[in-house]
mmCIF file of C-alpha atoms in Angstrom:
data_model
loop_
_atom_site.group_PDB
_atom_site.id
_atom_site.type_symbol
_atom_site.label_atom_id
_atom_site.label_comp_id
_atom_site.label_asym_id
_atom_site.label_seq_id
_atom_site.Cartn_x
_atom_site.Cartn_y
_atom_site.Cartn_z
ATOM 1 C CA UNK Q 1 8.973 -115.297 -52.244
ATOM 2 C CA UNK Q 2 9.941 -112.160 -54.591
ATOM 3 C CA UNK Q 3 12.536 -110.527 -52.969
ATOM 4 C CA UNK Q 4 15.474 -107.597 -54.377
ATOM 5 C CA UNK Q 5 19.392 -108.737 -54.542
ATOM 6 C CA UNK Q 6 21.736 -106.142 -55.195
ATOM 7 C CA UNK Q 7 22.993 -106.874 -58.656
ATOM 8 C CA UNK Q 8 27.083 -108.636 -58.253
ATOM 9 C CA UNK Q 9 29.762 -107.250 -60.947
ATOM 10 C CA UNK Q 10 28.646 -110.596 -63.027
ATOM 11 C CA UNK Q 11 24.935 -109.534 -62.682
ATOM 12 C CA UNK Q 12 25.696 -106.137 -64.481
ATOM 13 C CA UNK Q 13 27.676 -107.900 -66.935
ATOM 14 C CA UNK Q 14 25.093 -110.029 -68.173
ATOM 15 C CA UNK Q 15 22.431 -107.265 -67.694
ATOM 16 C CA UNK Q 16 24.301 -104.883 -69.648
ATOM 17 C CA UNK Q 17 25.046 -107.196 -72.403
ATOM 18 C CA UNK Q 18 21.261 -107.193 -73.300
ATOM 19 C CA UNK Q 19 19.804 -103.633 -71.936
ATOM 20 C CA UNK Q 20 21.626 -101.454 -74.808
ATOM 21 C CA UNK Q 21 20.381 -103.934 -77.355
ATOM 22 C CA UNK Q 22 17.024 -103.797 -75.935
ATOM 23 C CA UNK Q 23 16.901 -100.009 -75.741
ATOM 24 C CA UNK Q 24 18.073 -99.414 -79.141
ATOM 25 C CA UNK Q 25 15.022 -101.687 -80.773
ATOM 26 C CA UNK Q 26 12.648 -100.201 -78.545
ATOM 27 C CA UNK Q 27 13.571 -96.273 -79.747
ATOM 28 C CA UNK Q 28 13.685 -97.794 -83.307
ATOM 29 C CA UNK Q 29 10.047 -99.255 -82.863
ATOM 30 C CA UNK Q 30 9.148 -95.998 -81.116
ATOM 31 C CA UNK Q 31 10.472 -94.478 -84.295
ATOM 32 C CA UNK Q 32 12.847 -91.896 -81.993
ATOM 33 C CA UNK Q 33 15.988 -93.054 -83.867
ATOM 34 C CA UNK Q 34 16.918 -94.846 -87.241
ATOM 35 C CA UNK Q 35 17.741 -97.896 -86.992
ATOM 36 C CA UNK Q 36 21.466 -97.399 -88.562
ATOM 37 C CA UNK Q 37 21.763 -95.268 -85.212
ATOM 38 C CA UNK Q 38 20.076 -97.052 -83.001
ATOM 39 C CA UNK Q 39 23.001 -98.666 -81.416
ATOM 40 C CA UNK Q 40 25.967 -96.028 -81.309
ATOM 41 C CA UNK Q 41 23.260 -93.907 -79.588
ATOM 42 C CA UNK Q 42 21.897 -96.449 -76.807
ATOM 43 C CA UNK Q 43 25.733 -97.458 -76.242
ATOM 44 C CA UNK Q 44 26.341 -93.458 -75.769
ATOM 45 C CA UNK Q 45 23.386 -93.020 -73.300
ATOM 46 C CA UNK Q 46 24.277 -95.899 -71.234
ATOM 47 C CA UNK Q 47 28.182 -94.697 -71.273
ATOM 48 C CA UNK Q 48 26.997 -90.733 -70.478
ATOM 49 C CA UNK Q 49 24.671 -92.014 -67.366
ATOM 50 C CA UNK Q 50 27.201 -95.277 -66.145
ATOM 51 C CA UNK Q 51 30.726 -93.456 -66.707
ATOM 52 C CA UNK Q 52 31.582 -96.072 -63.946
ATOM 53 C CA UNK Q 53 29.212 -98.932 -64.597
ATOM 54 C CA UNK Q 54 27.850 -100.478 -61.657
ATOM 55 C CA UNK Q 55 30.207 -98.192 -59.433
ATOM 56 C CA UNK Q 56 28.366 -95.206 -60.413
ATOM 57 C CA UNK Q 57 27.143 -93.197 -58.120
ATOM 58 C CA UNK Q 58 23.380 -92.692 -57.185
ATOM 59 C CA UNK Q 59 22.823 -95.731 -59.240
ATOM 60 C CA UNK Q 60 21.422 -98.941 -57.857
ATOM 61 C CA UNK Q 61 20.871 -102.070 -59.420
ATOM 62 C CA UNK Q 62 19.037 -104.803 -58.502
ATOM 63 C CA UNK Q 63 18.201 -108.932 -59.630
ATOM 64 C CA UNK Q 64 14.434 -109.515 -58.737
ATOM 65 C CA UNK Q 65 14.186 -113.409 -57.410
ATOM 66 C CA UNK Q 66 11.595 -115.613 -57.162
ATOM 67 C CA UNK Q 67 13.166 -117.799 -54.194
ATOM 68 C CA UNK Q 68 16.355 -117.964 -55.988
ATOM 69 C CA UNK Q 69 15.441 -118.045 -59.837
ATOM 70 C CA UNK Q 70 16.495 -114.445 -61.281
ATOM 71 C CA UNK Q 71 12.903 -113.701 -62.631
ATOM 72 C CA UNK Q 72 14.193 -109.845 -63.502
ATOM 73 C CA UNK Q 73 15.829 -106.973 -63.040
ATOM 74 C CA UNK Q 74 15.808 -103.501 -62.332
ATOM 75 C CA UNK Q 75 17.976 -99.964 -62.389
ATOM 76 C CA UNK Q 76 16.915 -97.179 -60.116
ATOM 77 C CA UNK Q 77 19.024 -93.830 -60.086
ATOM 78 C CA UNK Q 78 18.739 -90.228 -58.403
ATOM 79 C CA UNK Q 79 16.800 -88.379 -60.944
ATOM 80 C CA UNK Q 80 18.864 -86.051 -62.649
ATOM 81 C CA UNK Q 81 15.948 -83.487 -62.265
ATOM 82 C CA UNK Q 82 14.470 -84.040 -58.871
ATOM 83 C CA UNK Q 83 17.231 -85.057 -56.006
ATOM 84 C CA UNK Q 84 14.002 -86.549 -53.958
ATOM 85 C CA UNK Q 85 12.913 -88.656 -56.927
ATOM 86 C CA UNK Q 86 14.342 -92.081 -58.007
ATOM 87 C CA UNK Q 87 13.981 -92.822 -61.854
ATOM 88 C CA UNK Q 88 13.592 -96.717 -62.932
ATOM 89 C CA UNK Q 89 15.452 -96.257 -65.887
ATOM 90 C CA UNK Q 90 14.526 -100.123 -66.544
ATOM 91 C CA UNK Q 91 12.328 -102.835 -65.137
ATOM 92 C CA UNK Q 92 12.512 -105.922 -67.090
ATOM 93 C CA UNK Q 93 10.707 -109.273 -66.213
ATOM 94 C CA UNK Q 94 12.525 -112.824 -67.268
ATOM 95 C CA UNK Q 95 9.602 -113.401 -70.815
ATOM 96 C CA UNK Q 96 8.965 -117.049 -68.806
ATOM 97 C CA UNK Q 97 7.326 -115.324 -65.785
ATOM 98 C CA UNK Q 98 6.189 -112.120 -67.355
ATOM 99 C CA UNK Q 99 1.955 -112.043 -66.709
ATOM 100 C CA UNK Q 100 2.097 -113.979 -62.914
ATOM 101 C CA UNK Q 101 1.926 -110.593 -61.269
ATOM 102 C CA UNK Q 102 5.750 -110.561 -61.294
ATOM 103 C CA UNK Q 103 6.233 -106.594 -61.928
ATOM 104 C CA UNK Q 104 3.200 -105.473 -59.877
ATOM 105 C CA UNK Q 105 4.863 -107.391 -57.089
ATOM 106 C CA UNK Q 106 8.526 -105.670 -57.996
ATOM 107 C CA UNK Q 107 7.544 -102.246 -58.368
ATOM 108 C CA UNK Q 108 5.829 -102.558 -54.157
ATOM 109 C CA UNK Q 109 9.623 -103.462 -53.741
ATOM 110 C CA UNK Q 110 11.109 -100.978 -55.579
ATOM 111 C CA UNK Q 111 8.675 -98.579 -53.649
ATOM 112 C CA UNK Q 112 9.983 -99.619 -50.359
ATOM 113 C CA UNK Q 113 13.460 -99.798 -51.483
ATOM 114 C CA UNK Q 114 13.553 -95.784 -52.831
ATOM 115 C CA UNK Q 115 11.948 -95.175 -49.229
ATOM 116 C CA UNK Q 116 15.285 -96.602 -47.248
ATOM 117 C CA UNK Q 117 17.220 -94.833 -49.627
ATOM 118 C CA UNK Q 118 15.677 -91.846 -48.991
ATOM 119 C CA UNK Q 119 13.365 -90.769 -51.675
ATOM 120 C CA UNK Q 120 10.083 -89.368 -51.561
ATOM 121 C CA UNK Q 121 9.053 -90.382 -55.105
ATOM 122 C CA UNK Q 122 9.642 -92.760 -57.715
ATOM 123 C CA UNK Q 123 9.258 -91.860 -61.697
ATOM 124 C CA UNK Q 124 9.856 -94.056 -64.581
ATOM 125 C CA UNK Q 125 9.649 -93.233 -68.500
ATOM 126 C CA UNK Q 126 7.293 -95.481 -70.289
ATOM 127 C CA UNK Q 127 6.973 -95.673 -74.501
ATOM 128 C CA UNK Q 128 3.678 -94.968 -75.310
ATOM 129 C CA UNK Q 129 2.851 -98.141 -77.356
ATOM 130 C CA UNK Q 130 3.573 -100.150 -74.800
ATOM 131 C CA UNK Q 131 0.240 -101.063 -73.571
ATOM 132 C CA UNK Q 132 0.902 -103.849 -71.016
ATOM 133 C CA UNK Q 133 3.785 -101.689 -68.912
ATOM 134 C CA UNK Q 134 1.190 -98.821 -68.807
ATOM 135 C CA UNK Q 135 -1.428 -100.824 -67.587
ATOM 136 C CA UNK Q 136 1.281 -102.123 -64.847
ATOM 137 C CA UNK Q 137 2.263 -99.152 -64.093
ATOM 138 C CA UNK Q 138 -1.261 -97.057 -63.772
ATOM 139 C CA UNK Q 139 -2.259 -99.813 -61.655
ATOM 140 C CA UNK Q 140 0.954 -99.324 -59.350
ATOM 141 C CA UNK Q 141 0.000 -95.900 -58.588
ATOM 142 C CA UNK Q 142 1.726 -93.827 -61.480
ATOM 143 C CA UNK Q 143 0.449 -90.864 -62.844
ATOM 144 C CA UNK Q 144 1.118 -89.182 -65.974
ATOM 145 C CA UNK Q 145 3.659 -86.054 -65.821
ATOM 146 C CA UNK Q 146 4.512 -85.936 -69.739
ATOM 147 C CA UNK Q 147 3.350 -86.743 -73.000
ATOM 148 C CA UNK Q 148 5.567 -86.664 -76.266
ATOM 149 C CA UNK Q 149 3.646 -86.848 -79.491
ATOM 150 C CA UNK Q 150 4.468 -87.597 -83.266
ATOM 151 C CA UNK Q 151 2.549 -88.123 -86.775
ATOM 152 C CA UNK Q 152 3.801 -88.931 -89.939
ATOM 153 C CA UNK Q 153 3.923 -86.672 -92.544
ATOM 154 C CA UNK Q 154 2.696 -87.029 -95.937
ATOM 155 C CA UNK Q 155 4.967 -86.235 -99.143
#
């Protein structure tokens, strides 16, 4: 059975120790930052949105288990914008169990868990070449609210 543990002090640790790495290479692949910067900036964002880690608060973060094998993880937060909205600011599925249904299954969770929390909606930010988490996530019920584009230019 999936089911959502509130993340322990060791949890965060570990998730923490991969999430800034992870963000980094995604906004370099995105091509949003250079990859000399990549890291100082990710480490920043994390700092200016966790000032007090997993103490922060309005921040909530969550193992996802299959019976009791961490399969994932997540981070929900009180958008910044919207007090009624809760942003997944990351939703990661273990590579061994990604494309089982995993994340569909998670984000129904997540949905009830914003509801006893209070919100009345749930947004998450998803780079655009990332096919599979759209898919997921279009499927789950999100909707489009913003598009960012780019091109390359041409010397």
């Amino acid at each position: 059975m999936l089911t959502l543990k509130p993340m322990s002090q060791k949890d965060y640790d570990a998730y923490l120790s991969t999430a800034v790495t992870n963000y980094a290479g995604e906004k370099v692949k995105a091509g949003t930052w250079t990859e000399q910067l990549a890291f100082q900036k990710a480490s920043e964002e994390y700092q200016r949105l966790l000032p007090n880690g997993i103490q922060t608060p309005n921040n909530y973060f969550y193992r996802i288990d299959q019976d009791d094998t961490r399969v994932g993880v997540i981070w929900l937060a009180k958008s910044q914008d919207n007090p009624e909205t809760a942003f997944i600011y990351d939703i990661r599925i273990v590579k061994d169990y990604q494309n089982q249904g995993i994340g569909k299954q998670a984000l129904k969770l997540v949905d009830a868990e914003a509801v006893k929390l209070g919100f009345k909606n749930i947004a998450l930010h998803v780079f655009g070449d990332n096919q599979r988490a759209r898919h997921l996530y279009e499927e789950s019920g999100f909707k489009v609210t913003d598009i960012n584009m780019e091109k390359k230019l041409s010397n």
